[in-house]
Amino acid sequence: MKRRDFTKAAALAAPGAALYGSVMAGSNSVLTSDPFKLNYAPHFGMFESHTGKDIVDQITFMHDHGFRAIEDNWMKARPVEEQQKIADTLERLDMRMGVFVAHEIGWSKPNLTNGDPELREKFLSDIREAAEVAKRVNAKWMTVVPGHVDLSLEMDYQTANVVESLRMASEILEPYGVVMVLESLNWWANHAGQFLTKIPQAYQICRAVNSPSCKILFDIYHQQITEGNIIPNIDKAWSEIGYFQVGDNPGRNEPGTGEINYLNVFRHIHSKGFTGIVGMEHGNSMKGKEGETAVIEAYRKSDAF
């Protein structure tokens, strides 16, 4: 190892050494700081029993246990000073920033689906603000959800309205090199009434928008509920997938707590050469340090291919 590389490695390891030791002392399993094969991204709060609420301690803990990315749905709402602090920490640790939510989402009313000019302009304004946040925190991806269905319009008209809005948003994002990723949401367990529910639907929209700044967020938890057929759908939509998120079903907790064979799914994604981020958008199945350690162990087992 070159001297400068050794010095950098030592500097990165030092802040989290005590945190790393606390997990090792509380677990009989072998937890390692070696990077995972895929870029799994925890979120703030996932390991608070070990770290407390300090964001630097949380990111350092994640790094010390092999994670090389984070995601934060609420990044856009954080004060600029806190955004910069997160960005500086990620840069120091050579970690990547995953998705954050780019806009105000219409959970119970139409947003982009009905073509309302005022709602469209509000969305585009949110996208402009999100682009600046992405630049500040060195993020490449942001989450976009078209919103609730409009029961007064045929779905084809709604699709056309959504495509038009996303084309406008892409024109804003392309100069930044930022990608909005469209998340299909399940209608059974969490988000009844949402317009975008299936991967083939998201694929169709991305192809129609035809921009490098509009891709699919393939949330495996949602799609297991909505349509299943996970690996074949990954293959069919591959050219438009920009990001993955994870949660087992039922329960939306860490891999291994439900019915999805994440070892096989992760192996498949890795075999296709995916170098993006796999967001850990789920809860912990158990509380406290024991539950947090179980999350890390679950990813080690699912990444052992």
mmCIF file of C-alpha atoms in Angstrom:
data_model
loop_
_atom_site.group_PDB
_atom_site.id
_atom_site.type_symbol
_atom_site.label_atom_id
_atom_site.label_comp_id
_atom_site.label_asym_id
_atom_site.label_seq_id
_atom_site.Cartn_x
_atom_site.Cartn_y
_atom_site.Cartn_z
ATOM 1 C CA MET A 1 0.000 0.000 0.000
ATOM 2 C CA LYS A 2 1.292 3.436 -0.897
ATOM 3 C CA ARG A 3 1.952 5.747 2.046
ATOM 4 C CA ARG A 4 -0.726 8.267 1.007
ATOM 5 C CA ASP A 5 -3.294 5.468 0.633
ATOM 6 C CA PHE A 6 -2.419 4.099 4.057
ATOM 7 C CA THR A 7 -2.719 7.563 5.600
ATOM 8 C CA LYS A 8 -6.118 8.112 3.967
ATOM 9 C CA ALA A 9 -7.363 4.707 5.126
ATOM 10 C CA ALA A 10 -6.278 5.406 8.686
ATOM 11 C CA ALA A 11 -7.973 8.805 8.664
ATOM 12 C CA LEU A 12 -11.222 7.313 7.438
ATOM 13 C CA ALA A 13 -11.199 4.472 9.937
ATOM 14 C CA ALA A 14 -10.448 6.500 13.057
ATOM 15 C CA PRO A 15 -13.760 8.399 13.557
ATOM 16 C CA GLY A 16 -15.839 5.237 13.568
ATOM 17 C CA ALA A 17 -13.557 2.834 15.397
ATOM 18 C CA ALA A 18 -15.430 3.045 18.693
ATOM 19 C CA LEU A 19 -18.786 2.639 16.993
ATOM 20 C CA TYR A 20 -17.602 -0.382 15.045
ATOM 21 C CA GLY A 21 -16.314 -1.994 18.213
ATOM 22 C CA SER A 22 -19.645 -1.528 19.945
ATOM 23 C CA VAL A 23 -21.367 -3.701 17.365
ATOM 24 C CA MET A 24 -18.671 -6.348 17.394
ATOM 25 C CA ALA A 25 -18.891 -6.594 21.152
ATOM 26 C CA GLY A 26 -22.658 -7.123 21.021
ATOM 27 C CA SER A 27 -22.735 -9.791 18.326
ATOM 28 C CA ASN A 28 -21.455 -13.323 17.981
ATOM 29 C CA SER A 29 -21.374 -13.024 14.192
ATOM 30 C CA VAL A 30 -18.469 -11.758 12.132
ATOM 31 C CA LEU A 31 -19.219 -8.200 11.008
ATOM 32 C CA THR A 32 -16.690 -6.668 8.672
ATOM 33 C CA SER A 33 -15.915 -3.245 7.270
ATOM 34 C CA ASP A 34 -15.275 -4.722 3.828
ATOM 35 C CA PRO A 35 -17.468 -3.090 1.156
ATOM 36 C CA PHE A 36 -20.480 -5.017 -0.077
ATOM 37 C CA LYS A 37 -20.619 -6.205 -3.686
ATOM 38 C CA LEU A 38 -23.594 -3.896 -4.341
ATOM 39 C CA ASN A 39 -23.925 -0.296 -3.179
ATOM 40 C CA TYR A 40 -26.571 -0.681 -0.471
ATOM 41 C CA ALA A 41 -27.691 2.640 0.985
ATOM 42 C CA PRO A 42 -29.064 2.870 4.540
ATOM 43 C CA HIS A 43 -31.010 5.922 5.679
ATOM 44 C CA PHE A 44 -30.664 8.169 8.708
ATOM 45 C CA GLY A 45 -32.179 6.631 11.823
ATOM 46 C CA MET A 46 -31.522 3.037 10.801
ATOM 47 C CA PHE A 47 -28.617 2.621 13.269
ATOM 48 C CA GLU A 48 -29.441 5.265 15.886
ATOM 49 C CA SER A 49 -29.276 2.839 18.816
ATOM 50 C CA HIS A 50 -25.566 2.498 18.118
ATOM 51 C CA THR A 51 -24.789 6.028 16.981
ATOM 52 C CA GLY A 52 -27.284 8.459 18.443
ATOM 53 C CA LYS A 53 -28.778 11.145 16.230
ATOM 54 C CA ASP A 54 -25.614 12.882 15.052
ATOM 55 C CA ILE A 55 -25.560 12.651 11.267
ATOM 56 C CA VAL A 56 -21.772 12.403 10.991
ATOM 57 C CA ASP A 57 -21.687 9.542 13.489
ATOM 58 C CA GLN A 58 -24.459 7.779 11.574
ATOM 59 C CA ILE A 59 -22.700 8.050 8.224
ATOM 60 C CA THR A 60 -19.383 6.982 9.769
ATOM 61 C CA PHE A 61 -21.013 3.926 11.329
ATOM 62 C CA MET A 62 -22.484 2.954 7.959
ATOM 63 C CA HIS A 63 -19.070 3.268 6.321
ATOM 64 C CA ASP A 64 -17.395 1.245 9.053
ATOM 65 C CA HIS A 65 -19.769 -1.633 8.347
ATOM 66 C CA GLY A 66 -19.241 -1.778 4.608
ATOM 67 C CA PHE A 67 -21.907 0.575 3.271
ATOM 68 C CA ARG A 68 -20.675 3.020 0.658
ATOM 69 C CA ALA A 69 -23.854 5.036 0.055
ATOM 70 C CA ILE A 70 -26.772 6.581 1.903
ATOM 71 C CA GLU A 71 -30.204 7.816 0.881
ATOM 72 C CA ASP A 72 -32.398 10.408 2.552
ATOM 73 C CA ASN A 73 -35.953 11.037 1.360
ATOM 74 C CA TRP A 74 -36.094 14.306 3.292
ATOM 75 C CA MET A 75 -32.781 15.819 2.176
ATOM 76 C CA LYS A 76 -34.539 18.659 0.353
ATOM 77 C CA ALA A 77 -36.181 19.818 3.607
ATOM 78 C CA ARG A 78 -32.921 19.934 5.571
ATOM 79 C CA PRO A 79 -31.202 23.277 6.248
ATOM 80 C CA VAL A 80 -28.490 24.130 3.726
ATOM 81 C CA GLU A 81 -25.839 23.926 6.458
ATOM 82 C CA GLU A 82 -26.886 20.366 7.276
ATOM 83 C CA GLN A 83 -26.957 19.387 3.607
ATOM 84 C CA GLN A 84 -23.410 20.669 3.255
ATOM 85 C CA LYS A 85 -22.296 18.793 6.365
ATOM 86 C CA ILE A 86 -23.681 15.562 4.927
ATOM 87 C CA ALA A 87 -22.003 16.227 1.587
ATOM 88 C CA ASP A 88 -18.638 16.935 3.233
ATOM 89 C CA THR A 89 -18.836 13.743 5.285
ATOM 90 C CA LEU A 90 -19.707 11.630 2.256
ATOM 91 C CA GLU A 91 -16.824 13.121 0.301
ATOM 92 C CA ARG A 92 -14.379 12.492 3.145
ATOM 93 C CA LEU A 93 -15.453 8.861 3.376
ATOM 94 C CA ASP A 94 -15.681 8.363 -0.398
ATOM 95 C CA MET A 95 -19.383 7.489 -0.180
ATOM 96 C CA ARG A 96 -22.227 8.217 -2.594
ATOM 97 C CA MET A 97 -25.494 10.044 -2.115
ATOM 98 C CA GLY A 98 -28.637 8.172 -3.146
ATOM 99 C CA VAL A 99 -32.144 9.426 -3.793
ATOM 100 C CA PHE A 100 -34.117 12.124 -2.075
ATOM 101 C CA VAL A 101 -37.723 13.093 -2.816
ATOM 102 C CA ALA A 102 -37.704 15.870 -5.412
ATOM 103 C CA HIS A 103 -41.182 17.354 -5.097
ATOM 104 C CA GLU A 104 -44.402 17.619 -3.155
ATOM 105 C CA ILE A 105 -46.338 14.429 -3.952
ATOM 106 C CA GLY A 106 -50.100 14.296 -4.411
ATOM 107 C CA TRP A 107 -50.831 11.290 -2.225
ATOM 108 C CA SER A 108 -54.611 11.791 -2.217
ATOM 109 C CA LYS A 109 -55.234 14.056 -5.213
ATOM 110 C CA PRO A 110 -54.068 14.395 -8.812
ATOM 111 C CA ASN A 111 -50.682 16.013 -9.333
ATOM 112 C CA LEU A 112 -49.192 15.469 -12.782
ATOM 113 C CA THR A 113 -52.021 13.286 -14.061
ATOM 114 C CA ASN A 114 -54.685 15.869 -14.897
ATOM 115 C CA GLY A 115 -52.501 18.341 -16.780
ATOM 116 C CA ASP A 116 -53.399 21.284 -14.538
ATOM 117 C CA PRO A 117 -50.988 24.119 -15.499
ATOM 118 C CA GLU A 118 -50.636 25.395 -11.921
ATOM 119 C CA LEU A 119 -49.838 21.955 -10.527
ATOM 120 C CA ARG A 120 -47.373 21.362 -13.365
ATOM 121 C CA GLU A 121 -45.593 24.643 -12.706
ATOM 122 C CA LYS A 122 -45.412 23.833 -8.966
ATOM 123 C CA PHE A 123 -43.832 20.492 -9.863
ATOM 124 C CA LEU A 124 -41.305 22.123 -12.198
ATOM 125 C CA SER A 125 -40.459 24.701 -9.544
ATOM 126 C CA ASP A 126 -39.819 21.864 -7.091
ATOM 127 C CA ILE A 127 -37.576 20.186 -9.667
ATOM 128 C CA ARG A 128 -35.532 23.363 -10.103
ATOM 129 C CA GLU A 129 -35.012 23.562 -6.340
ATOM 130 C CA ALA A 130 -34.180 19.851 -6.168
ATOM 131 C CA ALA A 131 -31.558 20.237 -8.893
ATOM 132 C CA GLU A 132 -29.736 22.783 -6.735
ATOM 133 C CA VAL A 133 -29.933 20.462 -3.728
ATOM 134 C CA ALA A 134 -28.554 17.612 -5.831
ATOM 135 C CA LYS A 135 -25.656 19.800 -6.906
ATOM 136 C CA ARG A 136 -24.954 20.752 -3.284
ATOM 137 C CA VAL A 137 -24.926 17.189 -1.941
ATOM 138 C CA ASN A 138 -23.450 15.579 -5.081
ATOM 139 C CA ALA A 139 -26.557 13.465 -5.696
ATOM 140 C CA LYS A 140 -27.265 11.912 -9.081
ATOM 141 C CA TRP A 141 -30.794 10.615 -8.430
ATOM 142 C CA MET A 142 -34.038 12.051 -7.106
ATOM 143 C CA THR A 143 -37.392 10.345 -6.604
ATOM 144 C CA VAL A 144 -40.475 11.451 -8.556
ATOM 145 C CA VAL A 145 -44.017 10.104 -8.096
ATOM 146 C CA PRO A 146 -46.657 11.365 -10.574
ATOM 147 C CA GLY A 147 -49.385 11.365 -7.944
ATOM 148 C CA HIS A 148 -52.967 10.190 -7.591
ATOM 149 C CA VAL A 149 -55.180 9.097 -10.469
ATOM 150 C CA ASP A 150 -57.737 11.533 -11.835
ATOM 151 C CA LEU A 151 -61.022 9.619 -11.919
ATOM 152 C CA SER A 152 -62.458 12.056 -14.464
ATOM 153 C CA LEU A 153 -59.884 11.199 -17.164
ATOM 154 C CA GLU A 154 -59.089 8.074 -19.149
ATOM 155 C CA MET A 155 -55.712 6.621 -18.216
ATOM 156 C CA ASP A 156 -54.264 7.320 -21.660
ATOM 157 C CA TYR A 157 -54.895 11.051 -21.284
ATOM 158 C CA GLN A 158 -53.332 10.958 -17.835
ATOM 159 C CA THR A 159 -50.289 9.171 -19.243
ATOM 160 C CA ALA A 160 -49.889 11.860 -21.893
ATOM 161 C CA ASN A 161 -50.086 14.569 -19.213
ATOM 162 C CA VAL A 162 -47.460 12.835 -17.098
ATOM 163 C CA VAL A 163 -45.115 12.342 -20.058
ATOM 164 C CA GLU A 164 -45.377 16.021 -21.006
ATOM 165 C CA SER A 165 -44.536 17.157 -17.472
ATOM 166 C CA LEU A 166 -41.602 14.763 -17.233
ATOM 167 C CA ARG A 167 -40.198 15.970 -20.547
ATOM 168 C CA MET A 168 -40.209 19.509 -19.180
ATOM 169 C CA ALA A 169 -38.546 18.330 -15.970
ATOM 170 C CA SER A 170 -35.912 16.447 -17.964
ATOM 171 C CA GLU A 171 -34.966 19.639 -19.780
ATOM 172 C CA ILE A 172 -34.258 21.192 -16.381
ATOM 173 C CA LEU A 173 -32.247 18.233 -15.080
ATOM 174 C CA GLU A 174 -30.170 17.254 -18.093
ATOM 175 C CA PRO A 175 -27.663 20.152 -17.745
ATOM 176 C CA TYR A 176 -27.082 19.084 -14.117
ATOM 177 C CA GLY A 177 -26.483 15.447 -15.071
ATOM 178 C CA VAL A 178 -29.179 14.470 -12.558
ATOM 179 C CA VAL A 179 -31.711 11.662 -13.035
ATOM 180 C CA MET A 180 -35.269 11.637 -11.719
ATOM 181 C CA VAL A 181 -36.293 8.059 -11.039
ATOM 182 C CA LEU A 182 -39.990 7.192 -11.234
ATOM 183 C CA GLU A 183 -41.261 5.011 -8.405
ATOM 184 C CA SER A 184 -44.155 2.631 -9.011
ATOM 185 C CA LEU A 185 -46.122 2.163 -5.767
ATOM 186 C CA ASN A 186 -48.266 -0.773 -4.694
ATOM 187 C CA TRP A 187 -51.994 -0.199 -4.289
ATOM 188 C CA TRP A 188 -52.590 -2.905 -1.675
ATOM 189 C CA ALA A 189 -50.564 -2.094 1.401
ATOM 190 C CA ASN A 190 -49.480 1.528 1.294
ATOM 191 C CA HIS A 191 -50.586 3.791 -1.545
ATOM 192 C CA ALA A 192 -54.075 3.099 -2.854
ATOM 193 C CA GLY A 193 -55.080 5.325 -5.750
ATOM 194 C CA GLN A 194 -51.636 6.165 -7.118
ATOM 195 C CA PHE A 195 -51.332 6.530 -10.889
ATOM 196 C CA LEU A 196 -47.988 4.752 -11.301
ATOM 197 C CA THR A 197 -48.160 1.181 -10.009
ATOM 198 C CA LYS A 198 -46.302 -1.205 -12.328
ATOM 199 C CA ILE A 199 -42.870 -1.524 -13.883
ATOM 200 C CA PRO A 200 -44.144 -1.980 -17.483
ATOM 201 C CA GLN A 201 -46.093 1.278 -17.029
ATOM 202 C CA ALA A 202 -42.974 3.094 -15.785
ATOM 203 C CA TYR A 203 -40.993 1.597 -18.672
ATOM 204 C CA GLN A 204 -43.517 2.888 -21.200
ATOM 205 C CA ILE A 205 -43.377 6.397 -19.708
ATOM 206 C CA CYS A 206 -39.573 6.508 -19.629
ATOM 207 C CA ARG A 207 -39.375 5.401 -23.244
ATOM 208 C CA ALA A 208 -41.878 8.103 -24.199
ATOM 209 C CA VAL A 209 -39.988 10.817 -22.290
ATOM 210 C CA ASN A 210 -36.795 9.597 -23.973
ATOM 211 C CA SER A 211 -34.297 11.396 -21.750
ATOM 212 C CA PRO A 212 -31.239 10.241 -19.765
ATOM 213 C CA SER A 213 -32.705 12.253 -16.886
ATOM 214 C CA CYS A 214 -35.853 10.096 -16.606
ATOM 215 C CA LYS A 215 -35.442 6.483 -15.474
ATOM 216 C CA ILE A 216 -37.127 3.867 -13.271
ATOM 217 C CA LEU A 217 -36.779 3.434 -9.528
ATOM 218 C CA PHE A 218 -37.410 -0.308 -9.209
ATOM 219 C CA ASP A 219 -38.664 -0.759 -5.636
ATOM 220 C CA ILE A 220 -38.603 -4.517 -5.143
ATOM 221 C CA TYR A 221 -40.926 -4.367 -2.104
ATOM 222 C CA HIS A 222 -43.668 -2.536 -4.003
ATOM 223 C CA GLN A 223 -43.330 -4.679 -7.104
ATOM 224 C CA GLN A 224 -43.457 -7.952 -5.205
ATOM 225 C CA ILE A 225 -46.872 -6.861 -3.938
ATOM 226 C CA THR A 226 -48.168 -5.424 -7.200
ATOM 227 C CA GLU A 227 -46.955 -7.892 -9.797
ATOM 228 C CA GLY A 228 -44.190 -10.198 -8.555
ATOM 229 C CA ASN A 229 -42.096 -11.757 -11.332
ATOM 230 C CA ILE A 230 -39.185 -9.703 -10.037
ATOM 231 C CA ILE A 231 -36.200 -10.998 -12.011
ATOM 232 C CA PRO A 232 -37.994 -11.232 -15.392
ATOM 233 C CA ASN A 233 -39.334 -7.693 -14.947
ATOM 234 C CA ILE A 234 -35.836 -6.463 -14.088
ATOM 235 C CA ASP A 235 -34.593 -7.974 -17.343
ATOM 236 C CA LYS A 236 -37.412 -6.549 -19.471
ATOM 237 C CA ALA A 237 -37.082 -3.025 -18.032
ATOM 238 C CA TRP A 238 -33.286 -3.072 -17.650
ATOM 239 C CA SER A 239 -32.479 -0.315 -20.137
ATOM 240 C CA GLU A 240 -34.643 2.144 -18.188
ATOM 241 C CA ILE A 241 -33.750 1.167 -14.604
ATOM 242 C CA GLY A 242 -31.634 3.758 -12.810
ATOM 243 C CA TYR A 243 -32.029 2.802 -9.170
ATOM 244 C CA PHE A 244 -33.265 0.002 -6.903
ATOM 245 C CA GLN A 245 -34.880 0.019 -3.477
ATOM 246 C CA VAL A 246 -35.331 -2.891 -1.110
ATOM 247 C CA GLY A 247 -37.738 -4.154 1.520
ATOM 248 C CA ASP A 248 -38.967 -7.663 2.187
ATOM 249 C CA ASN A 249 -42.644 -8.582 2.025
ATOM 250 C CA PRO A 250 -44.715 -8.821 4.133
ATOM 251 C CA GLY A 251 -43.554 -6.296 6.718
ATOM 252 C CA ARG A 252 -41.239 -4.053 4.676
ATOM 253 C CA ASN A 253 -38.200 -4.911 6.766
ATOM 254 C CA GLU A 254 -34.701 -6.184 6.001
ATOM 255 C CA PRO A 255 -34.021 -9.063 3.568
ATOM 256 C CA GLY A 256 -34.740 -12.483 5.021
ATOM 257 C CA THR A 257 -37.782 -11.426 7.040
ATOM 258 C CA GLY A 258 -40.287 -12.144 4.268
ATOM 259 C CA GLU A 259 -40.882 -14.122 1.095
ATOM 260 C CA ILE A 260 -38.392 -12.552 -1.348
ATOM 261 C CA ASN A 261 -35.200 -14.488 -2.123
ATOM 262 C CA TYR A 262 -32.893 -11.489 -1.993
ATOM 263 C CA LEU A 263 -29.755 -13.581 -2.363
ATOM 264 C CA ASN A 264 -30.923 -14.580 -5.841
ATOM 265 C CA VAL A 265 -32.214 -11.108 -6.710
ATOM 266 C CA PHE A 266 -29.011 -9.349 -5.644
ATOM 267 C CA ARG A 267 -26.905 -11.956 -7.430
ATOM 268 C CA HIS A 268 -28.875 -11.312 -10.606
ATOM 269 C CA ILE A 269 -28.576 -7.523 -10.369
ATOM 270 C CA HIS A 270 -24.836 -7.828 -9.751
ATOM 271 C CA SER A 271 -24.402 -10.249 -12.668
ATOM 272 C CA LYS A 272 -25.890 -7.638 -15.002
ATOM 273 C CA GLY A 273 -23.145 -5.211 -14.054
ATOM 274 C CA PHE A 274 -25.224 -2.811 -11.976
ATOM 275 C CA THR A 275 -22.998 -0.170 -10.354
ATOM 276 C CA GLY A 276 -25.708 2.156 -9.072
ATOM 277 C CA ILE A 277 -27.320 2.303 -5.653
ATOM 278 C CA VAL A 278 -29.682 -0.115 -3.901
ATOM 279 C CA GLY A 279 -31.597 1.901 -1.342
ATOM 280 C CA MET A 280 -32.576 0.291 1.957
ATOM 281 C CA GLU A 281 -36.043 1.864 2.167
ATOM 282 C CA HIS A 282 -37.390 -0.356 4.912
ATOM 283 C CA GLY A 283 -37.652 -0.693 8.656
ATOM 284 C CA ASN A 284 -35.824 -2.900 11.133
ATOM 285 C CA SER A 285 -37.686 -6.042 12.159
ATOM 286 C CA MET A 286 -36.372 -5.763 15.726
ATOM 287 C CA LYS A 287 -35.732 -2.753 17.930
ATOM 288 C CA GLY A 288 -32.485 -1.554 19.479
ATOM 289 C CA LYS A 289 -28.909 -2.599 18.848
ATOM 290 C CA GLU A 290 -29.935 -6.212 18.301
ATOM 291 C CA GLY A 291 -32.238 -5.188 15.478
ATOM 292 C CA GLU A 292 -29.626 -2.943 13.894
ATOM 293 C CA THR A 293 -27.031 -5.695 13.974
ATOM 294 C CA ALA A 294 -29.597 -8.039 12.403
ATOM 295 C CA VAL A 295 -29.993 -5.615 9.491
ATOM 296 C CA ILE A 296 -26.244 -5.629 8.808
ATOM 297 C CA GLU A 297 -26.122 -9.413 9.072
ATOM 298 C CA ALA A 298 -29.092 -9.728 6.696
ATOM 299 C CA TYR A 299 -27.248 -7.766 4.019
ATOM 300 C CA ARG A 300 -24.070 -9.764 4.524
ATOM 301 C CA LYS A 301 -26.038 -12.989 3.983
ATOM 302 C CA SER A 302 -27.913 -11.636 0.950
ATOM 303 C CA ASP A 303 -24.678 -10.271 -0.538
ATOM 304 C CA ALA A 304 -22.783 -13.571 -0.158
ATOM 305 C CA PHE A 305 -22.748 -14.648 -3.801
#
